[in-house]
CSV table of N, CA and C in Angstrom, one decimal:
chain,number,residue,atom,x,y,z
X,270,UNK,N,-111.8,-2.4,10.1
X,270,UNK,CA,-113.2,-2.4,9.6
X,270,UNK,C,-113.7,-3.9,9.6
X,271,UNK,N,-112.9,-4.7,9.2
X,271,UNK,CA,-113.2,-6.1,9.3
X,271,UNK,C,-112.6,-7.0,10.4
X,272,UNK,N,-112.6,-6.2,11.4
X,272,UNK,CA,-111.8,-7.3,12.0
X,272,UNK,C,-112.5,-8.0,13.0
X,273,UNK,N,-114.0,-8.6,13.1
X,273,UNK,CA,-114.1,-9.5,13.4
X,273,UNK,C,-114.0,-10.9,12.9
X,274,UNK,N,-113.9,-10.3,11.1
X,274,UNK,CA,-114.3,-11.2,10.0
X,274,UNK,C,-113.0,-11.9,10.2
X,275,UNK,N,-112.9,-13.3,10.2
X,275,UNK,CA,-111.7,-14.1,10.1
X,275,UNK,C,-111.2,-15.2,9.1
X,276,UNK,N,-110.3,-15.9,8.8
X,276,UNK,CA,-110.1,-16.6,7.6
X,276,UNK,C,-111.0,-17.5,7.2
X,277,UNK,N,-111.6,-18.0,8.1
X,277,UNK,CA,-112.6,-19.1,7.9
X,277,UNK,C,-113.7,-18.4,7.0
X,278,UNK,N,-114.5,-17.4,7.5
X,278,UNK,CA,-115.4,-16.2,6.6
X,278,UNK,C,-115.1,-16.6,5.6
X,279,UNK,N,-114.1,-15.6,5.3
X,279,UNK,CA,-113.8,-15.3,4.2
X,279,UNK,C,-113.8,-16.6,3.2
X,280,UNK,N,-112.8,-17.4,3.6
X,280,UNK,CA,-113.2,-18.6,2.6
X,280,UNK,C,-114.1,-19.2,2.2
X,281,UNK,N,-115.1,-19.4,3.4
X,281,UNK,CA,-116.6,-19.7,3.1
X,281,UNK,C,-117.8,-18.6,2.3
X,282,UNK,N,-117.4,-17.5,2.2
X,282,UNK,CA,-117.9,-16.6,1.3
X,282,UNK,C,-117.4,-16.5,-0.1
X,283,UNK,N,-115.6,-16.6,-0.2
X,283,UNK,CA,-115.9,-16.8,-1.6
X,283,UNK,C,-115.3,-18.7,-2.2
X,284,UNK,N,-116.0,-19.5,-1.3
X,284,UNK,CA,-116.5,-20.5,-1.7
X,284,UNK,C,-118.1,-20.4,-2.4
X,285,UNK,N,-118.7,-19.5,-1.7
X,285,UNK,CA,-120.3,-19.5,-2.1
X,285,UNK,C,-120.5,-18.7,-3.1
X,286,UNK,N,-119.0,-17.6,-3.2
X,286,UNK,CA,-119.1,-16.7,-4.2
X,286,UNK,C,-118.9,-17.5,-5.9
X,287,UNK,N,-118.0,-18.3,-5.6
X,287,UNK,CA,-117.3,-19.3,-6.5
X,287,UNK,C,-118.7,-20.2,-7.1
X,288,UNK,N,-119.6,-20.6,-6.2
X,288,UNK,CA,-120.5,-21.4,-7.1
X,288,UNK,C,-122.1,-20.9,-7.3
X,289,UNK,N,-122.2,-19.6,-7.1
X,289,UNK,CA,-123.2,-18.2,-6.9
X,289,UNK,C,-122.5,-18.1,-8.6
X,290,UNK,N,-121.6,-17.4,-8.6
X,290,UNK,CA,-121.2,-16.5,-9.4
X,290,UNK,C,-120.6,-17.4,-10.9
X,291,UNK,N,-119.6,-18.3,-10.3
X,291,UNK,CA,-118.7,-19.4,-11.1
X,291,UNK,C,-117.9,-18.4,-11.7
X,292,UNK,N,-116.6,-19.4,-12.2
X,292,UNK,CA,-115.3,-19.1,-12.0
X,292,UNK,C,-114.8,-17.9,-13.1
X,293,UNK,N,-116.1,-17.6,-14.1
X,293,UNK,CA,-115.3,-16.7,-14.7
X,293,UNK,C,-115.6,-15.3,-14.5
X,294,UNK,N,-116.9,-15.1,-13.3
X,294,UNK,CA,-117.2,-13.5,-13.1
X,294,UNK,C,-116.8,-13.6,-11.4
X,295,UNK,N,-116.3,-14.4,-10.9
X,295,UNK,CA,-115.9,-14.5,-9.5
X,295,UNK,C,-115.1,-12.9,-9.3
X,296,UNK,N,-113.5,-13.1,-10.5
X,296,UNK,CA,-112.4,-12.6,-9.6
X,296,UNK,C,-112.9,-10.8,-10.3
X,297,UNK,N,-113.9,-10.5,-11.2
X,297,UNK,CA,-114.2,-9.3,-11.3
X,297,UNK,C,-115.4,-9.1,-10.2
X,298,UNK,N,-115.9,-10.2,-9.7
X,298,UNK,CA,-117.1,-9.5,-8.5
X,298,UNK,C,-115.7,-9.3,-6.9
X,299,UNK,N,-114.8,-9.9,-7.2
X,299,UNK,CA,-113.6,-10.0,-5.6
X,299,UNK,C,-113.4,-8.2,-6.1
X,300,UNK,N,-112.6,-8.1,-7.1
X,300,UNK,CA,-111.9,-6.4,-7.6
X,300,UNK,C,-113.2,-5.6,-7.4
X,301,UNK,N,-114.4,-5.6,-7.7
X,301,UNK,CA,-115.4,-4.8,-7.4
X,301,UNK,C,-115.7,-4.1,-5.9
X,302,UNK,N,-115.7,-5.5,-5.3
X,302,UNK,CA,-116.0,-5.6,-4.2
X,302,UNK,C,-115.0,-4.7,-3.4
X,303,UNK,N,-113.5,-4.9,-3.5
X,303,UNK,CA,-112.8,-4.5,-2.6
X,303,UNK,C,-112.7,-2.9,-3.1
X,304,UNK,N,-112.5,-2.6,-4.8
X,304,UNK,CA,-112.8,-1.0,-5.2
X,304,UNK,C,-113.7,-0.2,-4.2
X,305,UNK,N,-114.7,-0.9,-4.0
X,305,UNK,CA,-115.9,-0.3,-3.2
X,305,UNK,C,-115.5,-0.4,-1.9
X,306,UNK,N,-114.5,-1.2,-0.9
X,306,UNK,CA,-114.3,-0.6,0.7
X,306,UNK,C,-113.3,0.2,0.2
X,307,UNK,N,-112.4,0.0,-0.4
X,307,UNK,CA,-111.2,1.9,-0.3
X,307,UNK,C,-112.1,2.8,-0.8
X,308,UNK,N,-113.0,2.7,-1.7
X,308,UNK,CA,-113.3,4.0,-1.8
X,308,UNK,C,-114.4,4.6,-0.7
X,309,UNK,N,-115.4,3.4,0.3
X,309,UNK,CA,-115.8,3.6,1.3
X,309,UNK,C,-115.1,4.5,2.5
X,310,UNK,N,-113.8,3.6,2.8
X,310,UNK,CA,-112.9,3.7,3.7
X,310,UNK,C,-112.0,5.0,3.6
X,311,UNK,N,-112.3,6.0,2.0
X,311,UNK,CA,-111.2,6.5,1.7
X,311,UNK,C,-112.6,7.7,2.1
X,312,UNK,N,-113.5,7.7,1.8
X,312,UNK,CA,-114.6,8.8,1.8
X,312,UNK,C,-114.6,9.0,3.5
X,313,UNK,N,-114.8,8.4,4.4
X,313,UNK,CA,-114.9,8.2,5.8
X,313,UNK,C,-113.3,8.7,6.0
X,314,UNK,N,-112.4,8.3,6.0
X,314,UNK,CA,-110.9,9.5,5.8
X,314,UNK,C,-111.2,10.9,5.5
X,315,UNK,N,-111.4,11.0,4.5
X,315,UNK,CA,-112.0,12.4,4.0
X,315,UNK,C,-112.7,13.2,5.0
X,316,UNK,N,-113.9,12.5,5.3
X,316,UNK,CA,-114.8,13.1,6.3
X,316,UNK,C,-114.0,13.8,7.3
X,317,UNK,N,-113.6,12.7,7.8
X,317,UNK,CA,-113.3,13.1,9.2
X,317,UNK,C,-112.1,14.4,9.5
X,318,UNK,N,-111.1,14.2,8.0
X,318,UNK,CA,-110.2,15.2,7.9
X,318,UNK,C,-111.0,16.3,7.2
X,319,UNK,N,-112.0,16.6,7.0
X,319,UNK,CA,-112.2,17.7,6.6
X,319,UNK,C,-112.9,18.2,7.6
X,320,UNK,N,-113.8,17.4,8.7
X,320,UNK,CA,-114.3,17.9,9.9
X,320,UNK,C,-113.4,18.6,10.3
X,321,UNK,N,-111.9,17.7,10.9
X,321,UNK,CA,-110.8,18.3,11.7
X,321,UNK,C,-110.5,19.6,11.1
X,322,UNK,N,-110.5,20.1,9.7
X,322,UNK,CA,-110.0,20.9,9.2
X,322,UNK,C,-111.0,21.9,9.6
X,323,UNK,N,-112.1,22.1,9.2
X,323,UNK,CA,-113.5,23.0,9.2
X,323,UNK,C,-113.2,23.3,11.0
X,324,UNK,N,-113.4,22.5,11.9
X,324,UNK,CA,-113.2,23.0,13.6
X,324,UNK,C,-112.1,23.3,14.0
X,325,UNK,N,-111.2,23.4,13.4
X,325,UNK,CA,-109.6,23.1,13.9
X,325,UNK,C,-109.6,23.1,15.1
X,326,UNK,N,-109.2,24.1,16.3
X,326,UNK,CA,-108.8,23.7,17.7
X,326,UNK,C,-110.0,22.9,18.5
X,327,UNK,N,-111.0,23.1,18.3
X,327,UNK,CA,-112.9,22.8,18.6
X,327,UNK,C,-112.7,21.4,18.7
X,328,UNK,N,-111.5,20.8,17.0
X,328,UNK,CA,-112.1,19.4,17.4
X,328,UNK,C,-111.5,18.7,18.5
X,329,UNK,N,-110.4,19.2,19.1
X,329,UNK,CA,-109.6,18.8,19.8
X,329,UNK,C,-110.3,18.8,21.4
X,330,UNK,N,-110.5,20.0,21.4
X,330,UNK,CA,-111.9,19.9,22.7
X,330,UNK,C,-112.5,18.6,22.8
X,331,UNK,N,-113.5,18.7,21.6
X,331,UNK,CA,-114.2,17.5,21.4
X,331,UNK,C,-113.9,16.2,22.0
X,332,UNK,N,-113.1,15.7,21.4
X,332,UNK,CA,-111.9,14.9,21.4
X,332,UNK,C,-111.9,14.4,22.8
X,333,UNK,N,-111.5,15.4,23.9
X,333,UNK,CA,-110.9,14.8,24.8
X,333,UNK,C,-112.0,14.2,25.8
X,334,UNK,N,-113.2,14.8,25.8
X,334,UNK,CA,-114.0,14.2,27.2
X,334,UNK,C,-114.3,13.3,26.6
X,335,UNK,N,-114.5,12.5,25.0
X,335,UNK,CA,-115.2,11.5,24.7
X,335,UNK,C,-113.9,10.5,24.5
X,336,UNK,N,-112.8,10.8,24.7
X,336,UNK,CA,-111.7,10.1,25.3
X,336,UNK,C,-111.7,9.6,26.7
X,337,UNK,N,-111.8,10.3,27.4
X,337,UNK,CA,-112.3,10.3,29.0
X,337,UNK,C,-113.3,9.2,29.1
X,338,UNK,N,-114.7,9.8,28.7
X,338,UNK,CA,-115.5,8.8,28.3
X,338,UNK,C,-115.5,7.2,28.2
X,339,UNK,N,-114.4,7.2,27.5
X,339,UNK,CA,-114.2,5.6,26.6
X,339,UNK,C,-113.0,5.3,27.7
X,340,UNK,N,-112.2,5.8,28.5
X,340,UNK,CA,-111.3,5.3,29.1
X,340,UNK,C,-112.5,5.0,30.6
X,341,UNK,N,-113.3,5.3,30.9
X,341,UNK,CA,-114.3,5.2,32.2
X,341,UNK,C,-115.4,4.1,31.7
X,342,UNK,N,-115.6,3.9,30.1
X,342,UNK,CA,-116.3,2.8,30.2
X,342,UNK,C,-116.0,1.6,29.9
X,343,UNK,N,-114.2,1.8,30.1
X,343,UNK,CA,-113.5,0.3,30.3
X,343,UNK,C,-112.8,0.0,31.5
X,344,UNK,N,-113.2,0.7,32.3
X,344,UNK,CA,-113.0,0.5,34.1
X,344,UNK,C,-113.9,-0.2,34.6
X,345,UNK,N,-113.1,-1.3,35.1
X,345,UNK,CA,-114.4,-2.3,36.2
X,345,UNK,C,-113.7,-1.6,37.8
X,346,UNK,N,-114.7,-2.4,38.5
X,346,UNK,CA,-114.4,-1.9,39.4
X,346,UNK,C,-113.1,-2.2,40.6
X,347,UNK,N,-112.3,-2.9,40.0
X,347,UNK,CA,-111.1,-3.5,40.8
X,347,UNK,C,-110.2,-2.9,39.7
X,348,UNK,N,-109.8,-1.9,38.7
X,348,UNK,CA,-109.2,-1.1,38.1
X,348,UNK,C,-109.4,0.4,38.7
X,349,UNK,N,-110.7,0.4,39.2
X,349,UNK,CA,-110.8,2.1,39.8
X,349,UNK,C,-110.5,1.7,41.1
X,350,UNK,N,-110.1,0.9,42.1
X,350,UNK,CA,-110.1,1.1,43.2
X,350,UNK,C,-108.1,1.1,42.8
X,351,UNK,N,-107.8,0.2,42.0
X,351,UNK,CA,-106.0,0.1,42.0
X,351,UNK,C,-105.4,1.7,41.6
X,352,UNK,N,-106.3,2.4,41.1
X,352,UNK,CA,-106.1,3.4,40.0
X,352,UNK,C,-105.7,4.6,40.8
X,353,UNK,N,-107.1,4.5,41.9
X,353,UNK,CA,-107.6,5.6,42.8
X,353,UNK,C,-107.2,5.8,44.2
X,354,UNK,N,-107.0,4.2,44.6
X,354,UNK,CA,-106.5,4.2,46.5
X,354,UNK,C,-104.7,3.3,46.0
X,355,UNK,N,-104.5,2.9,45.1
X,355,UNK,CA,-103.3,2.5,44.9
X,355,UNK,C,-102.3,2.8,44.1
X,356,UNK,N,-102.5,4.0,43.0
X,356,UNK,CA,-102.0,4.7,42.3
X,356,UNK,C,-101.5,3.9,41.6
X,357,UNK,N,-102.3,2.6,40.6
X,357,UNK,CA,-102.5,1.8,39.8
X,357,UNK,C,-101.3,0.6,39.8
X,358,UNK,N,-101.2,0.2,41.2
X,358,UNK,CA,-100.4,-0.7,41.8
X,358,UNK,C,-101.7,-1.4,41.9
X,359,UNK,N,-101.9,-2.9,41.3
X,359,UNK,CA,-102.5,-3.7,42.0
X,359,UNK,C,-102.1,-5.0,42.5
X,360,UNK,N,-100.5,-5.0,43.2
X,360,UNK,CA,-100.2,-6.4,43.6
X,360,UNK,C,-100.8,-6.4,44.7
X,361,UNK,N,-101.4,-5.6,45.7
X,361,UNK,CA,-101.7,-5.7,47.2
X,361,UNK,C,-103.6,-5.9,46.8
X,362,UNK,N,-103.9,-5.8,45.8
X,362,UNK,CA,-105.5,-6.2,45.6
X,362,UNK,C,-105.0,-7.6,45.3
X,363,UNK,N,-104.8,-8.4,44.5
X,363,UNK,CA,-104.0,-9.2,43.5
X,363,UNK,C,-103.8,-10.2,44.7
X,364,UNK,N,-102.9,-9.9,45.7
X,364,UNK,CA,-102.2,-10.5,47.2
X,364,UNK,C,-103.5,-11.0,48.0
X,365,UNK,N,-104.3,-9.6,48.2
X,365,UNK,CA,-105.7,-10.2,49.1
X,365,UNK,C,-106.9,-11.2,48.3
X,366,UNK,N,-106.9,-11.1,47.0
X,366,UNK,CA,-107.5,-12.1,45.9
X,366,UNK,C,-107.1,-13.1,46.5
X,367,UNK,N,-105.7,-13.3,46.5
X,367,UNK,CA,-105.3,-14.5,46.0
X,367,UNK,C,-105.0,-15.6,47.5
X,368,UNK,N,-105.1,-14.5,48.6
X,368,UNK,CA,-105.5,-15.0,50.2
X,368,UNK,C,-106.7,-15.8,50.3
X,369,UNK,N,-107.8,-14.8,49.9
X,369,UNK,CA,-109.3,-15.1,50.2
X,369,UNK,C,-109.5,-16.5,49.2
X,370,UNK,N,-108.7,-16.3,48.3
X,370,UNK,CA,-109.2,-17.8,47.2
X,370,UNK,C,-108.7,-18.7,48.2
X,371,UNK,N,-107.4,-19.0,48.5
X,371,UNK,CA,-106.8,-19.9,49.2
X,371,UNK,C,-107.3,-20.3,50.4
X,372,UNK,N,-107.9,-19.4,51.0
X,372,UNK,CA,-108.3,-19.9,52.5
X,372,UNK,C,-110.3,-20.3,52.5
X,373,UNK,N,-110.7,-19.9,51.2
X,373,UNK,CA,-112.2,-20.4,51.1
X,373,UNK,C,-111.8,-21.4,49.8
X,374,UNK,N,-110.8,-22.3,50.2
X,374,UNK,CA,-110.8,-23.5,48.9
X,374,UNK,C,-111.9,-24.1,49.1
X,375,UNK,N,-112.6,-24.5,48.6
X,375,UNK,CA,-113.8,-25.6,48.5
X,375,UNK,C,-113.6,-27.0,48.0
X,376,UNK,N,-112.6,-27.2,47.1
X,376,UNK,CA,-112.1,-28.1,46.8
X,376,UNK,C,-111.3,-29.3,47.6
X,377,UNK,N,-110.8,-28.4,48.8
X,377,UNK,CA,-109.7,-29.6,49.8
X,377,UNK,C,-108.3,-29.3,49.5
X,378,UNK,N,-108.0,-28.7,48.1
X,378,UNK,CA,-106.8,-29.2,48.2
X,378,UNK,C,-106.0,-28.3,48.7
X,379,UNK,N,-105.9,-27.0,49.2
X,379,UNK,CA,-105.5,-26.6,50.4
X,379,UNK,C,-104.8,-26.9,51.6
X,380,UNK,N,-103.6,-26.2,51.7
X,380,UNK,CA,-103.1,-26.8,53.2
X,380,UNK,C,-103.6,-25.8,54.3
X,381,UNK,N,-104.7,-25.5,53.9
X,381,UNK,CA,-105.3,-24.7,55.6
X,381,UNK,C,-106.5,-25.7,56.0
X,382,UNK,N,-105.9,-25.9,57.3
X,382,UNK,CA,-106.6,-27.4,57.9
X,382,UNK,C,-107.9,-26.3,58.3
X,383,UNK,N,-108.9,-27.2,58.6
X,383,UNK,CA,-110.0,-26.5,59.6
X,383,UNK,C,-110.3,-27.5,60.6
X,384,UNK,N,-111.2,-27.1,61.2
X,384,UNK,CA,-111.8,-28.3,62.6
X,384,UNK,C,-112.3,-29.9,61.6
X,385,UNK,N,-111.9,-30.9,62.0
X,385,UNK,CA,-111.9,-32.0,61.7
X,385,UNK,C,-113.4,-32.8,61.8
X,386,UNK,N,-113.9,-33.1,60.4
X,386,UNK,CA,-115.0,-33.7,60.7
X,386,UNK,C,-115.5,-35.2,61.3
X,387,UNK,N,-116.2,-35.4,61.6
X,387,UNK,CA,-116.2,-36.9,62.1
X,387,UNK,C,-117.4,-37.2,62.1
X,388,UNK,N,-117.6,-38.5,61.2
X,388,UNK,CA,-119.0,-38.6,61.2
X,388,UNK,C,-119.4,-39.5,62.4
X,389,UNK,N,-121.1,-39.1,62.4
X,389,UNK,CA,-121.8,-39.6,63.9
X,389,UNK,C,-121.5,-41.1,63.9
X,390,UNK,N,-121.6,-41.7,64.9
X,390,UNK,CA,-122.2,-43.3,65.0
X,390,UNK,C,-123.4,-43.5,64.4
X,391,UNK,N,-123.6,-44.7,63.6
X,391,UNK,CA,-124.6,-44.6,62.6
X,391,UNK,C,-125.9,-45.2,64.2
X,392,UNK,N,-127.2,-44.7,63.7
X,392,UNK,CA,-127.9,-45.2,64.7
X,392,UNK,C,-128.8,-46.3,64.3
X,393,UNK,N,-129.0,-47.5,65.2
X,393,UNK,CA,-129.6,-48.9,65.3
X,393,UNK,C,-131.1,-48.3,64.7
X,394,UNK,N,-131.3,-48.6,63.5
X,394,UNK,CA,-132.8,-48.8,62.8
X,394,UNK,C,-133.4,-49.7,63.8
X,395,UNK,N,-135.1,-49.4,63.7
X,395,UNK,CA,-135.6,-50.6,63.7
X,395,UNK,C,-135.5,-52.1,63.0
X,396,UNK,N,-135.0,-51.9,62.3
X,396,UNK,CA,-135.3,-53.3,60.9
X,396,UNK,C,-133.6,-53.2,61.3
X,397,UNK,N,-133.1,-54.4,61.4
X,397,UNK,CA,-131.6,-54.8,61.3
X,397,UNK,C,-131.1,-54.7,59.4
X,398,UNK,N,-132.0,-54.9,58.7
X,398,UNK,CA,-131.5,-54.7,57.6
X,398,UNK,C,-131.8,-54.0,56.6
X,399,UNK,N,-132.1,-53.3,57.3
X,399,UNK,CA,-132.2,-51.3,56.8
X,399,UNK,C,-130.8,-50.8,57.8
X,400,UNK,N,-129.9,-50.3,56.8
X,400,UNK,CA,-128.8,-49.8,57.4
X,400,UNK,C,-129.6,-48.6,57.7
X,401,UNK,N,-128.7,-48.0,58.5
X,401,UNK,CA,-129.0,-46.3,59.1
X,401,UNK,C,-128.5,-45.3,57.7
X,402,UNK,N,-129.4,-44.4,57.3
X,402,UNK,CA,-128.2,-43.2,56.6
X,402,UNK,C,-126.7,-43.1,56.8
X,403,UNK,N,-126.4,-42.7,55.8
X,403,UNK,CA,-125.2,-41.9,56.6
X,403,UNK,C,-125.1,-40.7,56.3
X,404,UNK,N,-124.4,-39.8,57.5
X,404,UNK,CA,-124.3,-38.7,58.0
X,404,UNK,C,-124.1,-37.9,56.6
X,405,UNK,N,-124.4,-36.7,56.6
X,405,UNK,CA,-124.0,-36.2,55.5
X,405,UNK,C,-123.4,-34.4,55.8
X,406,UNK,N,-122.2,-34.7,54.7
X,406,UNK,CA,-121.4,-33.4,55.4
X,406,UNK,C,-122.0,-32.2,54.7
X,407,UNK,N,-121.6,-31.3,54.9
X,407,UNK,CA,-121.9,-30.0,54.2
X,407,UNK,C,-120.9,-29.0,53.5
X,408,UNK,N,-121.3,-28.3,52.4
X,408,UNK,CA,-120.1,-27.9,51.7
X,408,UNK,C,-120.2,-26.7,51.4
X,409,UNK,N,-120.0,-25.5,50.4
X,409,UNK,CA,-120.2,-24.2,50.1
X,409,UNK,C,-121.3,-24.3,49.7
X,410,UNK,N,-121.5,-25.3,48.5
X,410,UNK,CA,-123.0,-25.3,47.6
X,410,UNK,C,-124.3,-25.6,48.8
X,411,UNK,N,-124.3,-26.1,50.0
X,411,UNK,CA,-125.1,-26.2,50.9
X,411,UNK,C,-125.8,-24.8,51.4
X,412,UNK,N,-125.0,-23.7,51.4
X,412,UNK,CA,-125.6,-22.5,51.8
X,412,UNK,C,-126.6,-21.8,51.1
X,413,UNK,N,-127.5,-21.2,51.7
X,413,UNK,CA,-128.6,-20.3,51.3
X,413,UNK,C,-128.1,-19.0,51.3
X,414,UNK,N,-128.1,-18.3,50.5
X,414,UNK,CA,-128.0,-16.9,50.7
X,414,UNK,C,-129.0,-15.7,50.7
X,415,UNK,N,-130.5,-16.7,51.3
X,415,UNK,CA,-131.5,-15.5,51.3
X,415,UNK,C,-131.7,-15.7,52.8
């Protein structure tokens, strides 16, 4: 129920509870507080087992496609292809990942050589003391993709 809430929270809440409330109605507003999630937590119990009880086999129906459901809305799509064309083997997806990264390093530090660049001869400006540019290479972030 709480489990986003983490230690830090909590301390910071009943630090603010501690000088909100002060130290002598603190630890009956903490007992209050938590009376009130079991008996929240215990009524939502209830519920649900008296649903199951009132539908008996119905709820189990129920149950399953909204299982289904929840298992297809945590499939991306390189889990349905391992699942479906690899019968949930994915070292041969995983293998060609890990090809394509290697061989489109952008970085350099790769040992797959390509054609060797060489920059041009710089060309004679007019003005002797205006150097020429220099050549400039091109890299992944250079490309357009429209």
């Amino acid at each position: 129920m709480f489990s986003s809430i983490g230690w830090g929270e909590i301390v910071v809440i009943l630090a603010a509870g501690l000088i909100i409330l002060g130290p002598e109605r603190l630890p009956g507003a903490v007992s209050w507080t938590m009376q009130s999630i079991r008996k929240v937590r215990d009524y939502a119990t209830g519920a649900s087992g008296q649903l199951r009880d009132e539908m008996g086999a119905d709820f189990d129906q129920f149950r399953e496609p909204i299982a289904q459901i929840n298992e297809l809305r945590q499939m991306s799509p390189r889990s349905v292809v391992t699942k479906h064309l690899f019968n949930g083997d994915s070292s041969a997806v995983d293998d060609l990942g890990q090809s394509v990264r290697t061989s489109l390093d952008v970085s350099g530090t790769s040992g797959v050589s390509g054609p060797a660049v060489t920059p041009a001869p710089a060309a004679q400006s007019k003005n002797d003391a205006e150097p020429a540019p220099a050549p400039r290479s091109h890299d992944v972030s250079d490309w357009d993709a429209t």
